[in-house]
Every structure is written in C-alpha cells, then in structure tokens.
Short mmCIF file of C-alpha atoms and ligand atoms in Angstrom, two decimals:
data_model
loop_
_atom_site.label_atom_id
_atom_site.label_comp_id
_atom_site.label_asym_id
_atom_site.label_seq_id
_atom_site.Cartn_x
_atom_site.Cartn_y
_atom_site.Cartn_z
CA MET S 8 56.69 -31.57 -120.11
CA PHE S 9 55.71 -31.56 -116.43
CA ASN S 10 56.92 -32.78 -113.04
CA ALA S 11 56.11 -36.20 -111.60
CA LEU S 12 57.43 -38.31 -108.73
CA ILE S 13 58.66 -41.45 -110.47
CA VAL S 14 59.29 -44.62 -108.47
CA ASN S 15 61.59 -47.17 -110.11
CA LYS S 16 62.79 -50.64 -109.18
CA ASP S 17 66.26 -51.86 -110.18
CA ASP S 18 67.31 -55.39 -111.14
CA GLU S 19 68.11 -56.20 -107.51
CA GLY S 20 64.58 -55.19 -106.45
CA LYS S 21 65.69 -51.92 -104.82
CA THR S 22 63.23 -49.04 -105.29
CA SER S 23 64.08 -45.35 -105.66
CA ALA S 24 61.89 -42.25 -105.99
CA ALA S 25 62.78 -38.94 -107.67
CA VAL S 26 61.02 -35.98 -109.27
CA GLU S 27 61.42 -36.20 -113.07
CA GLN S 28 60.02 -34.49 -116.17
CA ILE S 29 57.55 -36.52 -118.25
CA GLY S 30 55.09 -35.74 -121.08
CA VAL S 31 51.34 -36.30 -121.55
CA ASP S 32 52.13 -39.19 -123.92
CA ASP S 33 53.81 -41.02 -121.03
CA LEU S 34 50.56 -41.07 -119.02
CA PRO S 35 48.46 -44.26 -118.93
CA HIS S 36 45.28 -44.47 -121.00
CA GLY S 37 42.09 -42.86 -119.70
CA ASP S 38 39.29 -40.65 -120.97
CA VAL S 39 39.93 -37.58 -118.81
CA THR S 40 43.21 -35.66 -118.42
CA VAL S 41 43.36 -33.61 -115.23
CA ALA S 42 45.71 -30.77 -114.37
CA VAL S 43 46.42 -31.92 -110.83
CA GLU S 44 46.57 -29.20 -108.17
CA TYR S 45 46.83 -31.14 -104.89
CA SER S 46 47.40 -34.69 -103.73
CA THR S 47 48.04 -36.11 -100.25
CA VAL S 48 50.11 -38.60 -98.28
CA ASN S 49 48.20 -41.65 -97.06
CA TYR S 50 49.41 -44.86 -95.46
CA LYS S 51 49.15 -46.68 -98.81
CA ASP S 52 51.28 -43.98 -100.44
CA GLY S 53 53.99 -44.73 -97.88
CA LEU S 54 53.86 -48.37 -98.99
CA CYS S 55 53.97 -47.41 -102.70
CA ILE S 56 56.92 -45.01 -102.33
CA GLY S 57 58.87 -47.16 -99.89
CA PRO S 58 61.17 -50.12 -100.43
CA GLY S 59 58.39 -52.74 -100.01
CA GLY S 60 56.34 -51.34 -102.89
CA GLY S 61 53.89 -54.22 -102.31
CA LEU S 62 50.88 -52.43 -103.79
CA VAL S 63 52.62 -51.27 -107.01
CA ARG S 64 51.86 -53.47 -110.01
CA ASN S 65 54.35 -52.07 -112.58
CA TYR S 66 57.44 -49.85 -112.66
CA PRO S 67 58.13 -47.06 -113.41
CA HIS S 68 55.24 -45.85 -111.28
CA VAL S 69 53.66 -42.53 -110.21
CA PRO S 70 52.11 -42.97 -106.73
CA GLY S 71 49.47 -40.73 -105.15
CA ILE S 72 46.17 -42.48 -104.29
CA ASP S 73 44.12 -39.28 -104.49
CA PHE S 74 44.12 -35.90 -106.20
CA ALA S 75 42.00 -32.84 -106.94
CA GLY S 76 42.39 -30.56 -109.93
CA THR S 77 40.87 -29.15 -113.12
CA VAL S 78 39.86 -31.13 -116.20
CA GLU S 79 42.16 -30.28 -119.09
CA ALA S 80 40.79 -32.64 -121.78
CA SER S 81 37.90 -35.09 -121.78
CA ASP S 82 36.49 -37.75 -124.14
CA ASP S 83 33.56 -38.28 -121.75
CA ASP S 84 30.34 -36.21 -121.84
CA ARG S 85 30.19 -35.98 -118.04
CA TYR S 86 33.30 -33.76 -117.85
CA LYS S 87 34.50 -30.76 -119.83
CA PRO S 88 37.69 -28.68 -119.65
CA GLY S 89 37.61 -26.36 -116.65
CA ASP S 90 35.53 -28.67 -114.41
CA LYS S 91 36.93 -29.15 -110.90
CA VAL S 92 37.18 -32.82 -109.93
CA VAL S 93 38.33 -35.04 -107.10
CA LEU S 94 39.51 -38.65 -107.17
CA THR S 95 39.96 -41.27 -104.46
CA GLY S 96 40.23 -45.04 -104.76
CA TRP S 97 39.98 -47.37 -107.79
CA ARG S 98 43.62 -48.43 -107.21
CA VAL S 99 44.84 -45.19 -108.72
CA GLY S 100 48.36 -44.62 -107.39
CA GLU S 101 48.74 -48.41 -107.05
CA ALA S 102 47.78 -50.14 -110.32
CA HIS S 103 47.35 -46.90 -112.35
CA TRP S 104 49.53 -43.76 -112.19
CA GLY S 105 48.26 -41.38 -109.55
CA GLY S 106 48.31 -37.86 -108.19
CA TYR S 107 52.04 -37.23 -107.55
CA ALA S 108 52.35 -35.44 -110.91
CA GLN S 109 51.19 -32.18 -112.44
CA LYS S 110 48.91 -34.14 -114.80
CA ALA S 111 46.99 -37.41 -114.50
CA ARG S 112 44.93 -39.36 -117.02
CA VAL S 113 42.15 -41.55 -115.59
CA ARG S 114 38.76 -43.11 -116.34
CA ALA S 115 35.83 -40.71 -116.03
CA ASP S 116 34.04 -43.29 -113.84
CA TRP S 117 36.63 -42.81 -111.11
CA LEU S 118 36.09 -39.06 -110.76
CA VAL S 119 33.61 -37.05 -108.71
CA PRO S 120 32.77 -33.38 -109.42
CA LEU S 121 34.15 -31.21 -106.62
CA PRO S 122 31.20 -30.56 -104.28
CA LYS S 123 30.04 -26.97 -103.70
CA GLY S 124 31.70 -25.45 -100.64
CA LEU S 125 35.10 -27.13 -101.14
CA ASP S 126 38.09 -25.93 -103.17
CA THR S 127 40.70 -28.35 -104.51
CA ARG S 128 43.09 -27.76 -101.59
CA GLN S 129 40.36 -28.36 -99.00
CA ALA S 130 39.27 -31.49 -100.88
CA MET S 131 42.79 -32.86 -100.53
CA ALA S 132 43.11 -31.73 -96.92
CA VAL S 133 40.28 -34.25 -96.56
CA GLY S 134 41.68 -36.71 -99.15
CA THR S 135 41.30 -40.48 -98.98
CA ALA S 136 41.77 -40.56 -95.20
CA GLY S 137 39.04 -37.98 -94.58
CA PHE S 138 36.72 -39.47 -97.18
CA THR S 139 37.10 -42.82 -95.41
CA ALA S 140 36.46 -41.19 -92.04
CA MET S 141 33.17 -39.82 -93.46
CA LEU S 142 32.21 -43.27 -94.80
CA ALA S 143 32.89 -44.66 -91.32
CA VAL S 144 30.71 -42.03 -89.63
CA MET S 145 27.91 -42.67 -92.15
CA ALA S 146 28.12 -46.42 -91.47
CA LEU S 147 27.87 -45.80 -87.70
CA GLU S 148 24.86 -43.52 -88.26
CA ASP S 149 23.15 -46.17 -90.42
CA HIS S 150 23.44 -48.64 -87.52
CA GLY S 151 22.68 -46.12 -84.76
CA ILE S 152 25.21 -44.38 -82.51
CA LYS S 153 24.48 -45.17 -78.85
CA LYS S 154 24.66 -42.95 -75.74
CA GLY S 155 28.31 -43.21 -74.68
CA PRO S 156 31.25 -41.34 -76.22
CA VAL S 157 32.39 -42.42 -79.68
CA LEU S 158 35.92 -43.83 -79.57
CA VAL S 159 38.35 -42.89 -82.35
CA THR S 160 41.58 -44.90 -82.50
CA GLY S 161 44.76 -43.68 -84.22
CA ALA S 162 43.21 -40.30 -83.54
CA ALA S 163 46.19 -38.08 -84.40
CA GLY S 164 46.56 -39.72 -87.83
CA GLY S 165 44.70 -38.75 -91.00
CA VAL S 166 41.54 -40.87 -90.66
CA GLY S 167 41.41 -40.28 -86.90
CA SER S 168 41.78 -36.50 -87.10
CA VAL S 169 38.98 -36.08 -89.64
CA ALA S 170 36.70 -38.58 -87.85
CA THR S 171 37.22 -36.70 -84.57
CA ALA S 172 36.35 -33.34 -86.15
CA ILE S 173 33.26 -34.64 -87.97
CA LEU S 174 31.85 -36.55 -84.98
CA ALA S 175 32.42 -33.62 -82.60
CA ASN S 176 30.79 -31.23 -85.07
CA LEU S 177 27.76 -33.54 -85.25
CA GLY S 178 27.41 -33.19 -81.47
CA HIS S 179 28.92 -36.49 -80.30
CA GLN S 180 31.30 -36.80 -77.34
CA VAL S 181 34.56 -38.06 -78.84
CA ALA S 182 37.18 -40.09 -76.93
CA ALA S 183 40.40 -39.90 -78.92
CA VAL S 184 42.96 -42.71 -78.51
CA THR S 185 46.54 -41.70 -79.21
CA GLY S 186 50.02 -43.03 -78.55
CA ARG S 187 51.37 -39.47 -78.77
CA PRO S 188 50.41 -37.54 -75.58
CA GLU S 189 51.88 -34.37 -77.15
CA THR S 190 48.95 -34.32 -79.60
CA ALA S 191 46.35 -33.91 -76.81
CA ASP S 192 45.87 -30.15 -77.37
CA TYR S 193 45.59 -30.70 -81.12
CA LEU S 194 42.94 -33.42 -80.64
CA LYS S 195 41.00 -31.23 -78.20
CA SER S 196 41.10 -28.39 -80.74
CA LEU S 197 39.44 -30.77 -83.23
CA GLY S 198 36.66 -31.36 -80.69
CA ALA S 199 37.78 -34.44 -78.69
CA SER S 200 36.28 -34.31 -75.21
CA GLN S 201 38.51 -37.05 -73.78
CA ILE S 202 42.04 -38.27 -74.55
CA VAL S 203 42.73 -41.97 -73.99
CA ALA S 204 46.35 -43.22 -73.86
CA ARG S 205 47.08 -45.93 -76.43
CA GLU S 206 48.55 -48.24 -73.74
CA GLU S 207 45.24 -48.21 -71.85
CA ILE S 208 43.45 -49.90 -74.75
CA ASN S 209 46.41 -51.86 -76.12
CA GLU S 210 46.89 -53.83 -72.89
CA THR S 211 45.55 -57.33 -73.38
CA THR S 212 42.91 -58.71 -71.04
CA LYS S 213 41.53 -62.21 -70.60
CA ARG S 214 38.03 -60.78 -70.11
CA PRO S 215 36.05 -60.98 -73.37
CA LEU S 216 33.61 -58.34 -72.07
CA GLU S 217 34.31 -55.23 -70.00
CA GLY S 218 32.11 -52.30 -68.97
CA GLU S 219 29.79 -50.93 -71.70
CA THR S 220 31.77 -47.77 -72.39
CA TRP S 221 31.63 -46.65 -76.03
CA GLY S 222 28.54 -45.69 -78.06
CA GLY S 223 30.41 -46.28 -81.34
CA CYS S 224 33.95 -46.49 -82.64
CA VAL S 225 35.95 -45.47 -85.72
CA ASP S 226 38.99 -47.75 -85.64
CA ALA S 227 42.03 -46.96 -87.79
CA VAL S 228 44.37 -49.29 -85.88
CA GLY S 229 42.97 -52.85 -85.94
CA GLY S 230 44.92 -55.67 -84.24
CA ALA S 231 44.95 -55.99 -80.45
CA MET S 232 43.35 -52.57 -80.02
CA LEU S 233 40.30 -53.46 -82.09
CA ALA S 234 39.97 -56.79 -80.26
CA ARG S 235 39.95 -55.02 -76.87
CA VAL S 236 37.53 -52.30 -78.02
CA LEU S 237 34.95 -54.90 -79.15
CA GLY S 238 34.51 -55.97 -75.52
CA GLN S 239 34.05 -52.37 -74.32
CA MET S 240 31.17 -51.43 -76.66
CA GLU S 241 27.67 -50.63 -75.44
CA TYR S 242 24.95 -53.16 -76.19
CA GLY S 243 24.13 -53.01 -79.94
CA ALA S 244 26.83 -50.43 -80.71
CA SER S 245 28.98 -50.53 -83.85
CA VAL S 246 32.66 -50.39 -84.67
CA ALA S 247 33.58 -49.07 -88.13
CA ALA S 248 36.87 -50.84 -88.92
CA VAL S 249 38.91 -48.71 -91.30
CA GLY S 250 42.57 -49.66 -91.00
CA LEU S 251 45.36 -51.82 -89.68
CA ALA S 252 48.06 -49.37 -88.60
CA GLY S 253 48.50 -51.55 -85.48
CA GLY S 254 48.37 -54.93 -87.24
CA ALA S 255 46.16 -57.18 -89.34
CA ALA S 256 45.68 -60.06 -86.89
CA LEU S 257 42.50 -59.85 -84.80
CA PRO S 258 42.95 -61.70 -81.49
CA ALA S 259 39.26 -61.45 -80.52
CA THR S 260 36.47 -63.80 -79.38
CA VAL S 261 32.90 -64.00 -80.70
CA ILE S 262 31.52 -63.09 -77.24
CA PRO S 263 30.95 -59.32 -77.92
CA PHE S 264 28.90 -60.24 -81.00
CA LEU S 265 26.89 -62.94 -79.20
CA LEU S 266 26.28 -61.33 -75.82
CA ARG S 267 26.33 -57.63 -76.68
CA GLY S 268 25.06 -57.58 -80.28
CA VAL S 269 28.12 -55.55 -81.31
CA ASN S 270 28.37 -54.80 -85.03
CA LEU S 271 31.73 -54.85 -86.78
CA LEU S 272 31.38 -52.78 -89.96
CA GLY S 273 34.11 -53.02 -92.60
CA ILE S 274 34.81 -49.77 -94.42
CA ASP S 275 36.26 -49.82 -97.94
CA SER S 276 36.90 -46.52 -99.67
CA VAL S 277 38.43 -47.99 -102.84
CA LEU S 278 35.48 -49.46 -104.74
CA GLN S 279 32.65 -47.19 -103.59
CA PRO S 280 29.94 -46.70 -106.24
CA TYR S 281 29.59 -43.19 -107.67
CA GLN S 282 26.41 -42.26 -105.73
CA ASN S 283 28.02 -43.22 -102.40
CA ARG S 284 31.13 -41.19 -103.21
CA LEU S 285 29.03 -38.19 -104.16
CA ARG S 286 26.97 -38.49 -100.96
CA ALA S 287 30.07 -38.77 -98.78
CA TRP S 288 31.73 -35.74 -100.43
CA GLU S 289 28.54 -33.70 -99.98
CA ARG S 290 28.41 -34.68 -96.29
CA ILE S 291 32.07 -33.67 -95.94
CA ALA S 292 31.31 -30.24 -97.41
CA SER S 293 28.40 -29.77 -94.98
CA ASP S 294 29.60 -31.50 -91.78
CA LEU S 295 33.34 -30.86 -91.53
CA PRO S 296 34.25 -27.42 -90.15
CA MET S 297 36.82 -25.91 -92.50
CA ASP S 298 38.75 -24.13 -89.70
CA LYS S 299 39.33 -27.49 -88.02
CA LEU S 300 40.36 -28.98 -91.33
CA GLU S 301 42.94 -26.23 -91.76
CA ALA S 302 44.42 -27.07 -88.33
CA MET S 303 45.15 -30.61 -89.56
CA VAL S 304 47.11 -29.58 -92.66
CA GLN S 305 50.83 -29.98 -93.11
CA PRO S 306 51.89 -28.60 -96.55
CA ALA S 307 54.36 -30.48 -98.76
CA THR S 308 55.88 -30.51 -102.26
CA LEU S 309 56.66 -33.40 -104.63
CA GLY S 310 60.29 -33.27 -103.47
CA ASP S 311 59.25 -33.90 -99.83
CA LEU S 312 57.46 -37.14 -100.64
CA PRO S 313 60.15 -39.80 -100.20
CA GLY S 314 60.76 -38.66 -96.59
CA LEU S 315 57.06 -38.28 -95.80
CA GLY S 316 56.29 -41.73 -97.19
CA ALA S 317 58.69 -43.23 -94.63
CA ASP S 318 57.25 -41.07 -91.81
CA ILE S 319 53.64 -42.17 -92.33
CA LEU S 320 54.63 -45.85 -92.16
CA LYS S 321 56.21 -45.15 -88.77
CA GLY S 322 52.98 -43.49 -87.54
CA GLN S 323 54.80 -40.16 -87.25
CA VAL S 324 52.56 -37.98 -89.42
CA LYS S 325 50.05 -35.75 -87.62
CA GLY S 326 46.79 -34.93 -89.41
CA ARG S 327 46.85 -34.60 -93.19
CA VAL S 328 49.80 -33.91 -95.50
CA VAL S 329 48.63 -31.87 -98.51
CA VAL S 330 50.97 -31.96 -101.51
CA ASP S 331 50.95 -28.88 -103.77
CA VAL S 332 52.23 -30.55 -106.95
CA ASN S 333 52.92 -27.17 -108.58
CA ALA S 334 55.02 -25.74 -105.72
P1 NDP M 1 48.10 -42.40 -90.36
O1 NDP M 1 49.47 -42.98 -90.34
O2 NDP M 1 47.92 -40.96 -90.64
O3 NDP M 1 47.40 -42.69 -88.95
C1 NDP M 1 47.47 -43.93 -88.29
C2 NDP M 1 47.53 -43.67 -86.81
O4 NDP M 1 47.43 -44.91 -86.12
C3 NDP M 1 48.86 -43.08 -86.35
O5 NDP M 1 48.90 -41.70 -86.51
C4 NDP M 1 48.87 -43.49 -84.90
O6 NDP M 1 47.98 -42.60 -84.19
C5 NDP M 1 48.18 -44.86 -84.90
N1 NDP M 1 49.14 -45.96 -84.94
C6 NDP M 1 50.16 -46.15 -85.80
N2 NDP M 1 50.83 -47.26 -85.52
C7 NDP M 1 50.20 -47.83 -84.44
C8 NDP M 1 50.42 -49.01 -83.66
N3 NDP M 1 51.41 -49.84 -83.94
N4 NDP M 1 49.57 -49.25 -82.64
C9 NDP M 1 48.56 -48.42 -82.34
N5 NDP M 1 48.31 -47.27 -83.04
C10 NDP M 1 49.12 -46.99 -84.07
O7 NDP M 1 47.25 -43.29 -91.38
P2 NDP M 1 45.78 -42.99 -91.93
O8 NDP M 1 44.98 -42.35 -90.87
O9 NDP M 1 45.86 -42.37 -93.25
O10 NDP M 1 45.27 -44.48 -92.14
C11 NDP M 1 45.01 -45.30 -91.01
C12 NDP M 1 44.73 -46.72 -91.46
O11 NDP M 1 43.55 -46.73 -92.26
C13 NDP M 1 45.84 -47.34 -92.31
O12 NDP M 1 45.95 -48.71 -91.99
C14 NDP M 1 45.31 -47.17 -93.73
O13 NDP M 1 45.86 -48.11 -94.62
C15 NDP M 1 43.83 -47.38 -93.50
N6 NDP M 1 42.98 -46.80 -94.52
C16 NDP M 1 41.97 -47.58 -94.98
C17 NDP M 1 41.10 -47.09 -95.92
C18 NDP M 1 39.95 -47.95 -96.33
O14 NDP M 1 39.40 -47.73 -97.41
N7 NDP M 1 39.54 -48.89 -95.51
C19 NDP M 1 41.29 -45.77 -96.52
C20 NDP M 1 42.32 -44.96 -95.87
C21 NDP M 1 43.15 -45.50 -94.92
P3 NDP M 1 48.34 -41.99 -82.77
O15 NDP M 1 49.73 -41.43 -82.91
O16 NDP M 1 47.30 -40.97 -82.51
O17 NDP M 1 48.31 -43.14 -81.81
#
C-alpha cells in the first residue's frame, strides 16, 4: 500500500481531497509503473483539486499533472526498472491518475528519460510550468527575438520565473511584469533587468499601436494584458502565449498583426511529440542555471496540497512548488 492524494465528489457535487492509502491494483492501466519521487503544483492542479474540478473526468481521482521518478516495472522495451523518467502533459492528472501518489502507472509514450544533468527533484522544480516556459523561448527563437527587452508577464509565477531565468541566462534583457512589487528582488535575482508593474500594462488604451518596446514576449496572463502587449511589440516580434491567469477573453484588434507584422504563437505543452519534449528537456538541462532554479523552489508534501491548490488559483504562489511525495 502507498500514499496518494485522492479527490472525491459527493452526491451534491462537493469535492474533497485527502491523503489515503491505495494499492498498485487501484492504479489505472498503463505499461510502465513509476515509483514517483516528486511532483509539482501547477495552475491546472489547482483546478483539479479545487471545488470546480472542471478538468477531472472521473472520481475518485489522483491529480498531479507532472512527476519524476524511477521505473519500477515496465511492459515496454524502451524502459526498464531503475530508469529515471519525467512526465508532463497527455492529460495525466486530469483524465488519468497523476503524480500526487507514491506510484503512478502510465503509457510509455507519455514518458521522457530524465536528461543528463538533471535529478528528479530538479526536473520537478522545472515541471510543467518550466517545460512550457522552455517551449515558449524555443518558439520565440524560431521566429527571431528582436533588439528590445523580452517581456515576461506573470513573472513571479511558475512559467514566468523559469522563462525569466532562461532568457536572462541566454543573454537577453528581461522586463518582468508582476502585480506583486515585493517579488522585485526575487525577479532580479533570476536575471530580470527591469520590473514592470502589472497596472502599467493592464490599463486599457484606445490606441491599437504604441511605441515599439519589446523584442519578444512570454505571456502567462492573457486577457487585457496580452491585448495591450500586442500593440507594444517591435516590428516583426513575437509573443508566445502560454496561459490565461488574467482571463481568456482577448480584447485586441488586428492592427498589430497588419501594421507591425507581430506574431502570436500559441504554446501547448500537453500534446507535444516525443522528439520535441526530449529537445526541450535537453535545452532545460543546458540553459537553465540550477542555482536560479533552486531559488524558485518552495517544498511541499502531499498533505499540503489542498491549501496550495487554492493558493495557485488566487495567483499567490511564488516560483515553483515541488512536492516530495515520500515526505
Ligand atoms: P502561476 O499561478 O504560478 O503564475 C501565474 C501568474 O500570473 C501569477 O503568479 C501572477 O504573477 C499572474 N497573475 C495571476 N492572476 C493575474 C491576473 N488576474 N492578472 C494579471 N496577472 C495575474 O501559474 P503558472 O505560471 O503555472 O501558469 C500560468 C498560466 O499558464 C496558467 O494560465 C496556466 O494554466 C498556463 N499554463 C499553460 C500551459 C500550456 O501548455 N499552454 C502549461 C502550463 C501552464 P505576478 O504575481 O507576478 O503578477
């Protein structure tokens, strides 16, 4: 028997989450069983743990959209017991039981071997948020990062923190947008050269185009902030749109696309083909300074998760929450 965070829904639709003991036979089907070491808290996990539960298909449910650990049993030739692996995406933790348990059983196709240079804890300090930040940086590179600073929105959150550290390490000037002025020192320690107050960019304007300010943007916020940023991009620059922490509606005009050749690049971490995932994890191992990664980490246990799930939905989590499922 082993520990798992089980989320249940009662007849009145009310959800509850508690750490319980389950057995390997309770796990969903899959060809690889992993002894999970670490998982993390992402925005989607907050939704899966919380009362909305919108992403969860069936109850009881084990959330946790990512994990890293050691293969315990495998029916697939690509993995053998003892291999270190990492998983993000594929609706694990939403439609399939995820990483908030000491064991997980998944399809071999969803796994990636842990890249050299990362241990399982570091891999989860990165987690889905950091993996997505890397995909966003790679998308900006593919389209060319221009001269001006690269803007990162939702900078003190998970995606924003990792994007800031990677971009700064690659030699870019990073302007970090945050609604929490108290995180300025933290963001500077990750390499941000400029802190921009959230209100500055959130204010609406009737002008569809403003000064050409940003050479690229990783946007974790969406909504009014993304709409405003589009009109502040340099000619031909790109915005990698990652998230919607500030809302799903996009009150924008087509003018930045028509008159400035701005590119809006959608980033999806969930259904990335194997080769892309491998490439992104290898870039993480080479381009993300591990001391900066450590500065982002807030440790947690399975028992802390219900509270942390609520915090991340309120935008109150700083950096990356790493869950030691064996603590
Ligand atoms: P976090 O909660 O860690 O970070 C989000 C940050 O956005 C907050 O820390 C806050 O930053 C800012 N923020 C929150 N609410 C608002 C608001 N109302 N207006 C403006 N800014 C706000 O989440 P993650 O970084 O893990 O994820 C960010 C987004 O990316 C989420 O929407 C998530 O679902 C999405 N995502 C998408 C993925 C994909 O595959 N496309 C994968 C992973 C995440 P600050 O305090 O600095 O202002």
